[in-house]
Short mmCIF file of C-alpha atoms in Angstrom, two decimals:
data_model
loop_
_atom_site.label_atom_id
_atom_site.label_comp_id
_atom_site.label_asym_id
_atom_site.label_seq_id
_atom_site.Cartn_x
_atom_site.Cartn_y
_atom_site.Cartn_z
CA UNK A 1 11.49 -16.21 -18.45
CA UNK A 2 11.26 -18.56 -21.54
CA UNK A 3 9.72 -17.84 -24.86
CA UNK A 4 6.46 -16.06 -26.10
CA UNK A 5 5.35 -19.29 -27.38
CA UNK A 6 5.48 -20.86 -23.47
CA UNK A 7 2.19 -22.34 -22.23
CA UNK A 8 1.77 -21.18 -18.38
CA UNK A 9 0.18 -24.11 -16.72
CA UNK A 10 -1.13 -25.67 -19.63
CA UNK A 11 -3.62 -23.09 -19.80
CA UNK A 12 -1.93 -19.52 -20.43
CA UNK A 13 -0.71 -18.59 -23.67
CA UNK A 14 2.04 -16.03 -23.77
CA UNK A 15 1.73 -14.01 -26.71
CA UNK A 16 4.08 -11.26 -26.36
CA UNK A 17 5.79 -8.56 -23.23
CA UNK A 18 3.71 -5.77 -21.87
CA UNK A 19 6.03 -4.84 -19.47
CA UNK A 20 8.36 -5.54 -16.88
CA UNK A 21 10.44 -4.16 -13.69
CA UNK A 22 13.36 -5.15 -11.17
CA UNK A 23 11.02 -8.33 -9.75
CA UNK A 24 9.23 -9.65 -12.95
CA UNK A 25 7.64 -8.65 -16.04
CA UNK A 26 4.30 -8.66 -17.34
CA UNK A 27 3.04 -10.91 -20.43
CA UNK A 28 -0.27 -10.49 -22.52
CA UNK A 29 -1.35 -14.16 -22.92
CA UNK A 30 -4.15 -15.84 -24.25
CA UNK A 31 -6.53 -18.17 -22.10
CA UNK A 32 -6.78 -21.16 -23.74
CA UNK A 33 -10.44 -22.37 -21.73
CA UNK A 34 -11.87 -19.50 -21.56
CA UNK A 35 -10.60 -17.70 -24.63
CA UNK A 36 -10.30 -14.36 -23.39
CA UNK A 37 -7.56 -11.34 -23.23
CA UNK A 38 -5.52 -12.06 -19.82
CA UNK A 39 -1.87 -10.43 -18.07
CA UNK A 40 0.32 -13.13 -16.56
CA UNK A 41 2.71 -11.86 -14.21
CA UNK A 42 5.60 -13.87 -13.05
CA UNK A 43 9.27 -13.66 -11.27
CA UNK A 44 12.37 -13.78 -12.81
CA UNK A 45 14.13 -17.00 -11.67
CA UNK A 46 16.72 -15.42 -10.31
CA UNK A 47 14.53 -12.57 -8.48
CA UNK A 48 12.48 -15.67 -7.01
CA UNK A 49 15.68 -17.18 -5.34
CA UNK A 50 16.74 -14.19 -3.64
CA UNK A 51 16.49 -13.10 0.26
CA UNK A 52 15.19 -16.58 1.09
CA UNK A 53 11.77 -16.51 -1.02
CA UNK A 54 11.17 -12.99 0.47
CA UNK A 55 10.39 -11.55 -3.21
CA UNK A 56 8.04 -14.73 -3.69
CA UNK A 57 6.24 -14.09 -0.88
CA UNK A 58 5.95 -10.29 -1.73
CA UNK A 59 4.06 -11.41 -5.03
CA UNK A 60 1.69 -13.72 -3.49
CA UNK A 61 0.82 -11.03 -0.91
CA UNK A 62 0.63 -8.73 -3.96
CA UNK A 63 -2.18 -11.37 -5.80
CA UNK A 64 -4.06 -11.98 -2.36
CA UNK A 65 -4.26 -7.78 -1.98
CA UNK A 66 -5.31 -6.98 -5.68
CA UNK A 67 -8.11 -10.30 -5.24
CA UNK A 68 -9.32 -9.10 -2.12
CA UNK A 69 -10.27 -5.22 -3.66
CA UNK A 70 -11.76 -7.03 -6.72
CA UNK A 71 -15.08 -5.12 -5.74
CA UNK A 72 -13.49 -2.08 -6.72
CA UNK A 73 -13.67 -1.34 -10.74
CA UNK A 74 -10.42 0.43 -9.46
CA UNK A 75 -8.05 -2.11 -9.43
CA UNK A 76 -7.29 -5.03 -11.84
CA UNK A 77 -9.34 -8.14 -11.35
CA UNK A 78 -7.55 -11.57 -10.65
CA UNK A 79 -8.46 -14.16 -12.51
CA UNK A 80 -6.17 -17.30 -11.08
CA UNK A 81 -2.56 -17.34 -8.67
CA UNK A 82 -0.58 -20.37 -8.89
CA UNK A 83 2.39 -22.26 -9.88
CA UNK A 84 4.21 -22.89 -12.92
CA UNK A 85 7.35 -25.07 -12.76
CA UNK A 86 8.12 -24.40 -8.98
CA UNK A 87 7.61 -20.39 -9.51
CA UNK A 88 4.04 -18.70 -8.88
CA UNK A 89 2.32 -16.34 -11.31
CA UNK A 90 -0.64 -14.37 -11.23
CA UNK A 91 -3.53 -13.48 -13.65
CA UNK A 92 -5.17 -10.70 -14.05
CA UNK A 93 -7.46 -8.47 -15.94
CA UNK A 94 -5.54 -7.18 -19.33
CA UNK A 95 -6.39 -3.43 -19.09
CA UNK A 96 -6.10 -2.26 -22.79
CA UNK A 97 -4.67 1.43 -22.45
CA UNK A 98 -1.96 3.75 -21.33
CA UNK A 99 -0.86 4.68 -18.08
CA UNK A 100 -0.43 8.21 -16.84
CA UNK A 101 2.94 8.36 -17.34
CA UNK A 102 2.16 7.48 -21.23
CA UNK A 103 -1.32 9.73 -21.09
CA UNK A 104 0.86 12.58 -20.32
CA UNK A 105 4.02 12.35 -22.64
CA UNK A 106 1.36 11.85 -26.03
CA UNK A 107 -1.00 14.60 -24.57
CA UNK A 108 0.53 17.04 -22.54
CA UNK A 109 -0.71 19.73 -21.48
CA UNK A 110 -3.96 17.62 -20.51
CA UNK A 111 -7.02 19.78 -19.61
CA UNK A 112 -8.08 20.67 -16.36
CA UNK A 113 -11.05 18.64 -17.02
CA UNK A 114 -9.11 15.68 -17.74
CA UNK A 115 -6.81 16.07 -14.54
CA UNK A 116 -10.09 16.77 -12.63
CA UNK A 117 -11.44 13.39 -13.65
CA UNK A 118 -7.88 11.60 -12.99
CA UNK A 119 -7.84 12.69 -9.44
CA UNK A 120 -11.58 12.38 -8.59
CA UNK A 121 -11.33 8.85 -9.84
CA UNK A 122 -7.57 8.59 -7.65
CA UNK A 123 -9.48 9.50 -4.91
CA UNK A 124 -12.04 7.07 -5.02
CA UNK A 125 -9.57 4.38 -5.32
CA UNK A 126 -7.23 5.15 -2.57
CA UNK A 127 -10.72 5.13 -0.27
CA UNK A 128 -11.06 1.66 -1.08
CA UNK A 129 -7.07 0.97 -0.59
CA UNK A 130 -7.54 2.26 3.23
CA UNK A 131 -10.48 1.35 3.84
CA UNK A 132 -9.18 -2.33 3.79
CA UNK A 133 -6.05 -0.65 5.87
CA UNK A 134 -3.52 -0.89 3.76
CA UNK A 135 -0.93 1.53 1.81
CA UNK A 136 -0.14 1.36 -1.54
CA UNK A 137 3.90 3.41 -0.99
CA UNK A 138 4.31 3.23 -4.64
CA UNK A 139 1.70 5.42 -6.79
CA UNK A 140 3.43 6.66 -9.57
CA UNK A 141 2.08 7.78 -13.22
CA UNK A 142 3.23 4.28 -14.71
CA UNK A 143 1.50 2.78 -11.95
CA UNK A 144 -1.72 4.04 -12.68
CA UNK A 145 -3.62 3.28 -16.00
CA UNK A 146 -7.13 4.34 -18.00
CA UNK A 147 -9.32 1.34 -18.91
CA UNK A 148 -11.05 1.85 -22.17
CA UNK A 149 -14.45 3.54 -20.74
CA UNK A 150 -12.04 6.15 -19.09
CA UNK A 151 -11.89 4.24 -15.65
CA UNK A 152 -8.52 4.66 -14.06
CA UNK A 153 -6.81 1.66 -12.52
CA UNK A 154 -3.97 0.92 -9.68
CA UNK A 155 -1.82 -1.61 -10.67
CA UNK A 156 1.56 -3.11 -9.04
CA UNK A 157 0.39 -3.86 -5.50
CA UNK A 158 3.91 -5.64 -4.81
CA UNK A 159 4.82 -3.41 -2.19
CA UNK A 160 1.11 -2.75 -0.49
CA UNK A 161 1.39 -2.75 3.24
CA UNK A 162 -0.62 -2.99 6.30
CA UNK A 163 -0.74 -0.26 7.63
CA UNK A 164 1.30 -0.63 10.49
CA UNK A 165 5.09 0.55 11.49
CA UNK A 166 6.59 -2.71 10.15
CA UNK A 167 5.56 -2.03 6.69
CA UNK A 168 9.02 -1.74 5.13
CA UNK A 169 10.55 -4.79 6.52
CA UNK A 170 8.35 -6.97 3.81
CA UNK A 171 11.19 -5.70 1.52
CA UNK A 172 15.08 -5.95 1.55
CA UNK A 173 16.70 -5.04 4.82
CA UNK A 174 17.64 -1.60 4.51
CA UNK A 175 15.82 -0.72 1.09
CA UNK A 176 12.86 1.47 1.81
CA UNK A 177 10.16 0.59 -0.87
CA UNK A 178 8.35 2.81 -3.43
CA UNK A 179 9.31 5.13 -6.10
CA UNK A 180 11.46 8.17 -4.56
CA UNK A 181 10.35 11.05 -6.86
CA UNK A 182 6.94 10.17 -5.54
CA UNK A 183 7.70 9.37 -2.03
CA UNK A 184 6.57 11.57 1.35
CA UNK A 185 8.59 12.84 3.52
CA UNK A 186 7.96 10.51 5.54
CA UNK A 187 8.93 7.09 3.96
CA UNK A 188 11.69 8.79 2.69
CA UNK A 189 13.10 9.90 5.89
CA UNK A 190 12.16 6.53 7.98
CA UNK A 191 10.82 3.98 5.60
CA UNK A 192 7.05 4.36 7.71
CA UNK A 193 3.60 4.86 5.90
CA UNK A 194 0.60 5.40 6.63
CA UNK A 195 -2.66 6.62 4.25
CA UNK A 196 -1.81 10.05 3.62
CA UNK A 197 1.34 8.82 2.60
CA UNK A 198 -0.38 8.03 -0.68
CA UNK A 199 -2.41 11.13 -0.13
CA UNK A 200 1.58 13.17 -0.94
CA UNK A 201 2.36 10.35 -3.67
CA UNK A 202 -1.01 11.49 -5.37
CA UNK A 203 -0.03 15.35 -4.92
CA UNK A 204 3.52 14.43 -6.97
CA UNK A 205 1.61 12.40 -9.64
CA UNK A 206 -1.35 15.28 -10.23
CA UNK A 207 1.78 18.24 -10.17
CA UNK A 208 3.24 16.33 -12.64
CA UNK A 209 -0.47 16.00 -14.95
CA UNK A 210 -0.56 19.63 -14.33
CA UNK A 211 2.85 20.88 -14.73
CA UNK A 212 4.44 18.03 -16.63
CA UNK A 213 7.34 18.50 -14.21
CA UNK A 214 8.14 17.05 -10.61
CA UNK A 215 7.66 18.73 -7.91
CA UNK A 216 11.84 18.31 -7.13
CA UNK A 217 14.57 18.27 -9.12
CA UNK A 218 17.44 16.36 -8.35
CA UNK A 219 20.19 14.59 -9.77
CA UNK A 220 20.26 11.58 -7.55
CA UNK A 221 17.97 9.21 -5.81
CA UNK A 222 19.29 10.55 -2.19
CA UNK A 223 19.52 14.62 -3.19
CA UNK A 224 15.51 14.22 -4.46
CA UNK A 225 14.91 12.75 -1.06
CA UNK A 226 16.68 14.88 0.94
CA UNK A 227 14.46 17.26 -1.25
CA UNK A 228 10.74 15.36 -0.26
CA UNK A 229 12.27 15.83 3.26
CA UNK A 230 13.46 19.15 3.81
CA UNK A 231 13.12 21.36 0.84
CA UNK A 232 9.65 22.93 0.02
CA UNK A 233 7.95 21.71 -3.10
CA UNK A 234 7.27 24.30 -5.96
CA UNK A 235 3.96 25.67 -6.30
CA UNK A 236 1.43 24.74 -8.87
CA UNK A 237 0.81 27.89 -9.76
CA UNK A 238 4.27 29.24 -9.88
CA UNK A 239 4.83 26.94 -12.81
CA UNK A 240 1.81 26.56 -14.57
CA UNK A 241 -0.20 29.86 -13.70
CA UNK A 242 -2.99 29.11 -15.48
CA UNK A 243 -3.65 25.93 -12.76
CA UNK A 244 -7.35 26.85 -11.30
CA UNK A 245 -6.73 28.27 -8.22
CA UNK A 246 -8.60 25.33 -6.54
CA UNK A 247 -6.93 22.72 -8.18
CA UNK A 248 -3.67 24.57 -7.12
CA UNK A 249 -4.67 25.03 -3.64
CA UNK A 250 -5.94 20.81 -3.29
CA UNK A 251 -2.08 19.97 -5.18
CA UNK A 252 -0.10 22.30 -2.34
CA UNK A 253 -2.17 20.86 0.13
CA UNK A 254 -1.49 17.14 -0.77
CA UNK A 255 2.56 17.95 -0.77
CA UNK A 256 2.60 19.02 2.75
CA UNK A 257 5.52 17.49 4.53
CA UNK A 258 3.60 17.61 7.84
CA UNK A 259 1.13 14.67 7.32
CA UNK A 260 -1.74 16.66 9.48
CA UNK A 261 -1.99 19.17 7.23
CA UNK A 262 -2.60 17.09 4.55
CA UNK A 263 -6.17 16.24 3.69
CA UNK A 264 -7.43 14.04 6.49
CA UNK A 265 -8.17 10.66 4.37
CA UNK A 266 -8.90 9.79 0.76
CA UNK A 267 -12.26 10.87 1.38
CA UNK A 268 -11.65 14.64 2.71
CA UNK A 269 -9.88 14.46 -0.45
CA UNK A 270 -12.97 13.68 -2.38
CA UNK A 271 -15.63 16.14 -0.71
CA UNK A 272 -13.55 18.64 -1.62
CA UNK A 273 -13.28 17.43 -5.22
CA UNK A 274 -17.03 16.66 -5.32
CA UNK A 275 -18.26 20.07 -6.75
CA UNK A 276 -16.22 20.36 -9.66
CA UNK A 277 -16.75 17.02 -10.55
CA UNK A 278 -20.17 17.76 -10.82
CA UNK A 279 -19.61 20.72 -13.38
CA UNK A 280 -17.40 19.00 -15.38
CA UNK A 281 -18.22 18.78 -19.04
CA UNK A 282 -19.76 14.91 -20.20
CA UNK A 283 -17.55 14.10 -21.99
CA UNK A 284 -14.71 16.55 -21.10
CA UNK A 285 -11.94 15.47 -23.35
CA UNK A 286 -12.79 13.88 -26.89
CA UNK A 287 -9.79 14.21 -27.82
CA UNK A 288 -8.47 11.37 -25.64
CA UNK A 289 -11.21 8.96 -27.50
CA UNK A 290 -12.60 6.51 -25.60
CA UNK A 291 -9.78 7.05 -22.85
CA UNK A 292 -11.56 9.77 -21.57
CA UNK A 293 -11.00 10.19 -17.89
CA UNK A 294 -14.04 12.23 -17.64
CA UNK A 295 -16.31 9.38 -18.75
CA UNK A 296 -17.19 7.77 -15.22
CA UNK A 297 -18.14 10.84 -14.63
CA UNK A 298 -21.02 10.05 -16.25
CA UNK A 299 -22.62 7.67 -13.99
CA UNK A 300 -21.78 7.19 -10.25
CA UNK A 301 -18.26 6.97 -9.28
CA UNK A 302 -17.82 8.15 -5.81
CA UNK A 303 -15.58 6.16 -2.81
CA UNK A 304 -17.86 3.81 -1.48
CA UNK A 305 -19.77 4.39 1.68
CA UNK A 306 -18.00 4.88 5.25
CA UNK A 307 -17.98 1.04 6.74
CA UNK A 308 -19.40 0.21 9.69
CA UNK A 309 -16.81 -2.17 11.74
CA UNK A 310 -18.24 -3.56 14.30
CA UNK A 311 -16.36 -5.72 16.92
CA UNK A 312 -16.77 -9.85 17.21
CA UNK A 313 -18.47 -10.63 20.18
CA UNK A 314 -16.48 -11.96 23.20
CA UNK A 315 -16.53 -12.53 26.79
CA UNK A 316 -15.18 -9.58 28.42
CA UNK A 317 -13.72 -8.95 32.61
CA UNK A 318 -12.64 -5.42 33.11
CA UNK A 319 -14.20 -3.78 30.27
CA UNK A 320 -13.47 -3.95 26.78
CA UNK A 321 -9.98 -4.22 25.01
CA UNK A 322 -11.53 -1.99 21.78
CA UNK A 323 -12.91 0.54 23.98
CA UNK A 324 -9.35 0.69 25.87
CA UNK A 325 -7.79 1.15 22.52
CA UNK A 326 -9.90 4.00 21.63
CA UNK A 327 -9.42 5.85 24.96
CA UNK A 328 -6.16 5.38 23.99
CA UNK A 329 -5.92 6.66 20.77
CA UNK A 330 -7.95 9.83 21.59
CA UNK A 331 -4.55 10.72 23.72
CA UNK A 332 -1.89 9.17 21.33
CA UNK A 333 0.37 12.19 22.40
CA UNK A 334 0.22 11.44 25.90
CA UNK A 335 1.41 7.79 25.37
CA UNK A 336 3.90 6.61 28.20
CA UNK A 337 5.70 3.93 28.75
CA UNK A 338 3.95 2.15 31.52
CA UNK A 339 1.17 2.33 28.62
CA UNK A 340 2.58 -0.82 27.20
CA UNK A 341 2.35 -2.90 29.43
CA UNK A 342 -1.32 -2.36 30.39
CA UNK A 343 -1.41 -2.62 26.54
CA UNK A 344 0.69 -6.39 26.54
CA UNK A 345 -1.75 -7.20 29.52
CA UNK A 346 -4.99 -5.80 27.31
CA UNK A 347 -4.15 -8.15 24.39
CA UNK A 348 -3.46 -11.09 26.41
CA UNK A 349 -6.41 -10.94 27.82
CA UNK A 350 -8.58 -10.52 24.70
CA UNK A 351 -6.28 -13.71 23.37
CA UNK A 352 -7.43 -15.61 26.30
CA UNK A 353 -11.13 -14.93 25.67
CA UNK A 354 -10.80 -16.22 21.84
CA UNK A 355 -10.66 -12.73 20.26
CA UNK A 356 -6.98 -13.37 18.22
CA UNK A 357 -7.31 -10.44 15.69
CA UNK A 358 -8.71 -8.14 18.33
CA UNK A 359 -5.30 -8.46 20.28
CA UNK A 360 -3.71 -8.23 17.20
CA UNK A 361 -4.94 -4.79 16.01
CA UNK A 362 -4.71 -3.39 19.69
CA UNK A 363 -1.04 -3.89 19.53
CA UNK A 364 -0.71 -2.33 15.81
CA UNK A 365 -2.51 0.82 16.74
CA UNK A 366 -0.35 0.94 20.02
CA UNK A 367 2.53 0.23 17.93
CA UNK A 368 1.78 3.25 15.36
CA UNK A 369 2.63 5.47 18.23
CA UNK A 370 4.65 3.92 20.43
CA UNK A 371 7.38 3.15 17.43
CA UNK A 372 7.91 6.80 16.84
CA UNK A 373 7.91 7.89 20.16
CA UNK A 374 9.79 5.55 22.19
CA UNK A 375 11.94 4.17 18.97
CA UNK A 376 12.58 0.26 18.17
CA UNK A 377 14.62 -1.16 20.62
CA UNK A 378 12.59 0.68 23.65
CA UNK A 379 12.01 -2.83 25.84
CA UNK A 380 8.46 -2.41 26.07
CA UNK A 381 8.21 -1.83 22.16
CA UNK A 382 9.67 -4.93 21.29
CA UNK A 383 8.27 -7.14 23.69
CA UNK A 384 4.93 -5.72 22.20
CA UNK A 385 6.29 -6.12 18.48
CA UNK A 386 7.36 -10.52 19.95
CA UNK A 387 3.42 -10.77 21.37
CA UNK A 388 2.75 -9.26 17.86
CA UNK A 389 4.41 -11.96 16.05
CA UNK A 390 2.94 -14.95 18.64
CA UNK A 391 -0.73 -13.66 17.91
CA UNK A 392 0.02 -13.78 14.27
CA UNK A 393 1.25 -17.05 14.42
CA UNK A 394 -1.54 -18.34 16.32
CA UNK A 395 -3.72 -16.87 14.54
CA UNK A 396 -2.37 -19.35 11.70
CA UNK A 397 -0.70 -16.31 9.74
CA UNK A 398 2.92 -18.43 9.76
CA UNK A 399 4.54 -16.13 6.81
CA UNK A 400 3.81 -13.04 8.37
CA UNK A 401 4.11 -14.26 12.28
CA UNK A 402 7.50 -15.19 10.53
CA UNK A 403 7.95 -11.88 8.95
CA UNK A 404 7.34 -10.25 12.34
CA UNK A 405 9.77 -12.38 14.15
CA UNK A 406 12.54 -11.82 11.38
CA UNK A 407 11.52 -7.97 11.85
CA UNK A 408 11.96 -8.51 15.81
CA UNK A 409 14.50 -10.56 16.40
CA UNK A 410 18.03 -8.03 15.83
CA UNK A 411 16.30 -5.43 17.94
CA UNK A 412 15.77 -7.63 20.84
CA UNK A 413 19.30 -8.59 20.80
CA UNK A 414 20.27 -5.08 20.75
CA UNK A 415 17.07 -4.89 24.11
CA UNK A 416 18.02 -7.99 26.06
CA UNK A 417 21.24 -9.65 24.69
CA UNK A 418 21.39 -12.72 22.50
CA UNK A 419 20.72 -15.47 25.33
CA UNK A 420 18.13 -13.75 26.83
CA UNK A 421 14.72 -15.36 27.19
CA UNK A 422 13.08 -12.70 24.36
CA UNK A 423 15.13 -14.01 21.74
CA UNK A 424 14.49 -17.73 22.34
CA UNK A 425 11.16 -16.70 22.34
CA UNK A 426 11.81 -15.54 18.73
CA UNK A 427 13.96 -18.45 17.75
CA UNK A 428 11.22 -20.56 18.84
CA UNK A 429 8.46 -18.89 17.35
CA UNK A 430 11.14 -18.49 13.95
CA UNK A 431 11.14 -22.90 14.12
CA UNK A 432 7.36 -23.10 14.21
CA UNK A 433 6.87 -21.08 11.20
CA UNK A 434 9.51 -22.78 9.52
CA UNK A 435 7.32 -26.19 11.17
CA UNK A 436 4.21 -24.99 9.42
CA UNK A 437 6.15 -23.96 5.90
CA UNK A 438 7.02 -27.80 5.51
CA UNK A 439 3.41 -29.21 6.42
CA UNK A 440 2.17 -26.98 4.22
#
């Protein structure tokens, strides 16, 4: 990536390495305008050329996803996204402190307190996360860091998804994304996520506060997940018995394999947190200095209230598209397939009264179900999944209408054979992205 002494944009000052992974790494620099503390994060070259700018656009969605929950002391605030000799970067808040994953190896065992605190605040942050419906697949101790003031901080939103069942395919074909020691069952076993897929990634990362172990132990990537899939986890309290039985009971709960019987959102998680956060001792754990989890504690530091969507008005002839959608997800298990097509015939018709994002989101929440029940290549499922990627597109979302098209495209040959009308639809829809990459 060049040397310390490089000046990013004429601007940045790169003073030394905080960190790096398999995409980029992360450099402390010095803003030369504002003179202030910042993290510049950048690709390696060779990362940046790979699978046809796929990793490039991964980090740009990563800098528009960490900007957009900026309201959230949760998550790092971005300062500035752009390009430095052909290659983007993105800077952000420098958060002076450990992560987890450091937290625990200098002060293990941590007090109950402390882990109290850790997932209170967890909690708090993942409500935000879904509330703006997307998954983080990737929580992990190193991804999660204390702020001096003891507020903890998500970090790494590279592989943040919608959450919808096409999630995975913003990565490698074939590479599921996230950390496997800290993956559900589910993303393990099909690459889909959904929110209380972070909800089991959060019960691995507290285990581990508590225990200092992982819930599995396994000598490969595919035996530990083979293990989040069909083994059962290890109790808390079998391995550190002194665990309050609460805390014990919320950990077990969280590592469910069978996401229904997980808490029901970030916020069920919360409520049930809520009382002993409000007994816990201010502050709880001097020893950690002014890294003291327990410290928001303090002052408010709850998820922030339930929000109120309401739908855009439009023109509507046979009754309303969202309240279709809800009738319909009330009996999710009774989807059929003749469903999809009153769904295809829904959408369009919310598309031809202006309402773009409406169609949009009735297909995803179709989709959710439909993928699992009915599989990929199911016609109906991927004519649904090419509307999908035509909305986006109109909507003037060219990388991911070209995403979804990519997705689309090899299980519509598989549906209708390579000269069939679906797939020029895709190879047509494939040349207008490409259209609207070179304007732009």
């Amino acid at each position: 990536m060049g040397s310390q002494d490089d000046i990013v944009d004429g601007q940045y000052h790169l003073v030394r390495r905080l960190g790096g992974g398999a995409m980029g790494e992360v450099n402390l620099a010095h803003d030369l305008n504002l003179d202030r503390q910042v993290a510049v994060k950048r690709l390696y070259p060779h990362i940046a050329e790979r699978e046809e700018g796929r990793y490039r656009d991964r980090f740009e969605r990563e800098a528009r996803t960490t900007a957009g929950l900026g309201r959230s002391r949760h998550f790092p605030q971005v300062h500035a996204f752009g390009r430095h000799g052909g290659e983007p970067y993105l800077v952000m808040e420098f958060i002076e402190g450990p992560t987890l994953a450091q937290l625990v190896t200098r002060h293990h065992p941590l007090t109950f307190s402390a882990i109290t605190a850790i997932l209170g605040q967890l909690a708090t942050a993942l409500a935000w996360l879904h509330d703006a419906d997307l998954v983080h697949r990737d929580l992990k101790p190193s991804n999660i860091m204390i702020a001096p003031g003891g507020v903890l901080k998500v970090v790494d939103l590279g592989v943040v998804a919608i959450s919808d069942p096409h999630a995975t395919r913003l990565t490698a074909t074939g590479h599921v994304p996230g950390t496997v020691a800290y993956m559900a069952p589910e993303q393990a076993d099909t690459g889909l996520t959904e929110p209380r897929s972070d909800l089991y990634s959060t019960g691995c990362v507290v285990f581990e506060l508590v225990t200092g172990e992982l819930p599995f132990d396994a000598p490969t990537a595919h035996a530990m997940a083979r293990c989040h899939i069909d083994q059962a986890p290890r109790r808390t309290a079998d391995v550190r018995p002194q665990t309050p039985v609460w805390l014990a009971e919320v950990i077990d709960q969280l590592l469910h394999k069978d996401p229904d019987l997980r808490p029901r959102d970030a916020r069920a998680l919360y409520e049930t947190l809520r009382p002993h956060l409000a007994a816990l001792p201010l502050p709880g754990c001097p020893e950690l200095g002014d890294f003291d989890p327990t410290l928001p504690w303090a002052h408010p530091c709850s998820p922030p209230p339930q929000p109120q969507k309401s739908a855009p008005y439009v023109r509507r002839r046979r009754g309303s598209g969202l309240d279709a959608l809800a009738r319909r997800q009330a009996r999710q298990a009774d989807l059929r397939r003749n469903d999809l097509t009153q769904v295809r015939a829904e959408a369009d018709e919310l598309a031809a009264d202006g309402d773009l994002r409406g169609a949009i989101q009735l297909i995803e929440q179709c989709l959710k179900n439909a993928v699992g029940r009915f599989g990929r290549i199911e016609p109906g499922v991927v004519r649904l999944r090419i509307d999908r990627a035509g909305l986006l597109h109109e909507e003037g979302l060219s990388k991911d209408a070209r995403f979804a098209y990519d997705d689309v495209r090899s299980d519509a040959v598989r549906a209708f054979g390579e000269g069939s009308s679906e797939v020029r639809e895709i190879d047509g829809g494939i040349e207008g992205c490409e259209e609207d990459a070179t304007r732009d």
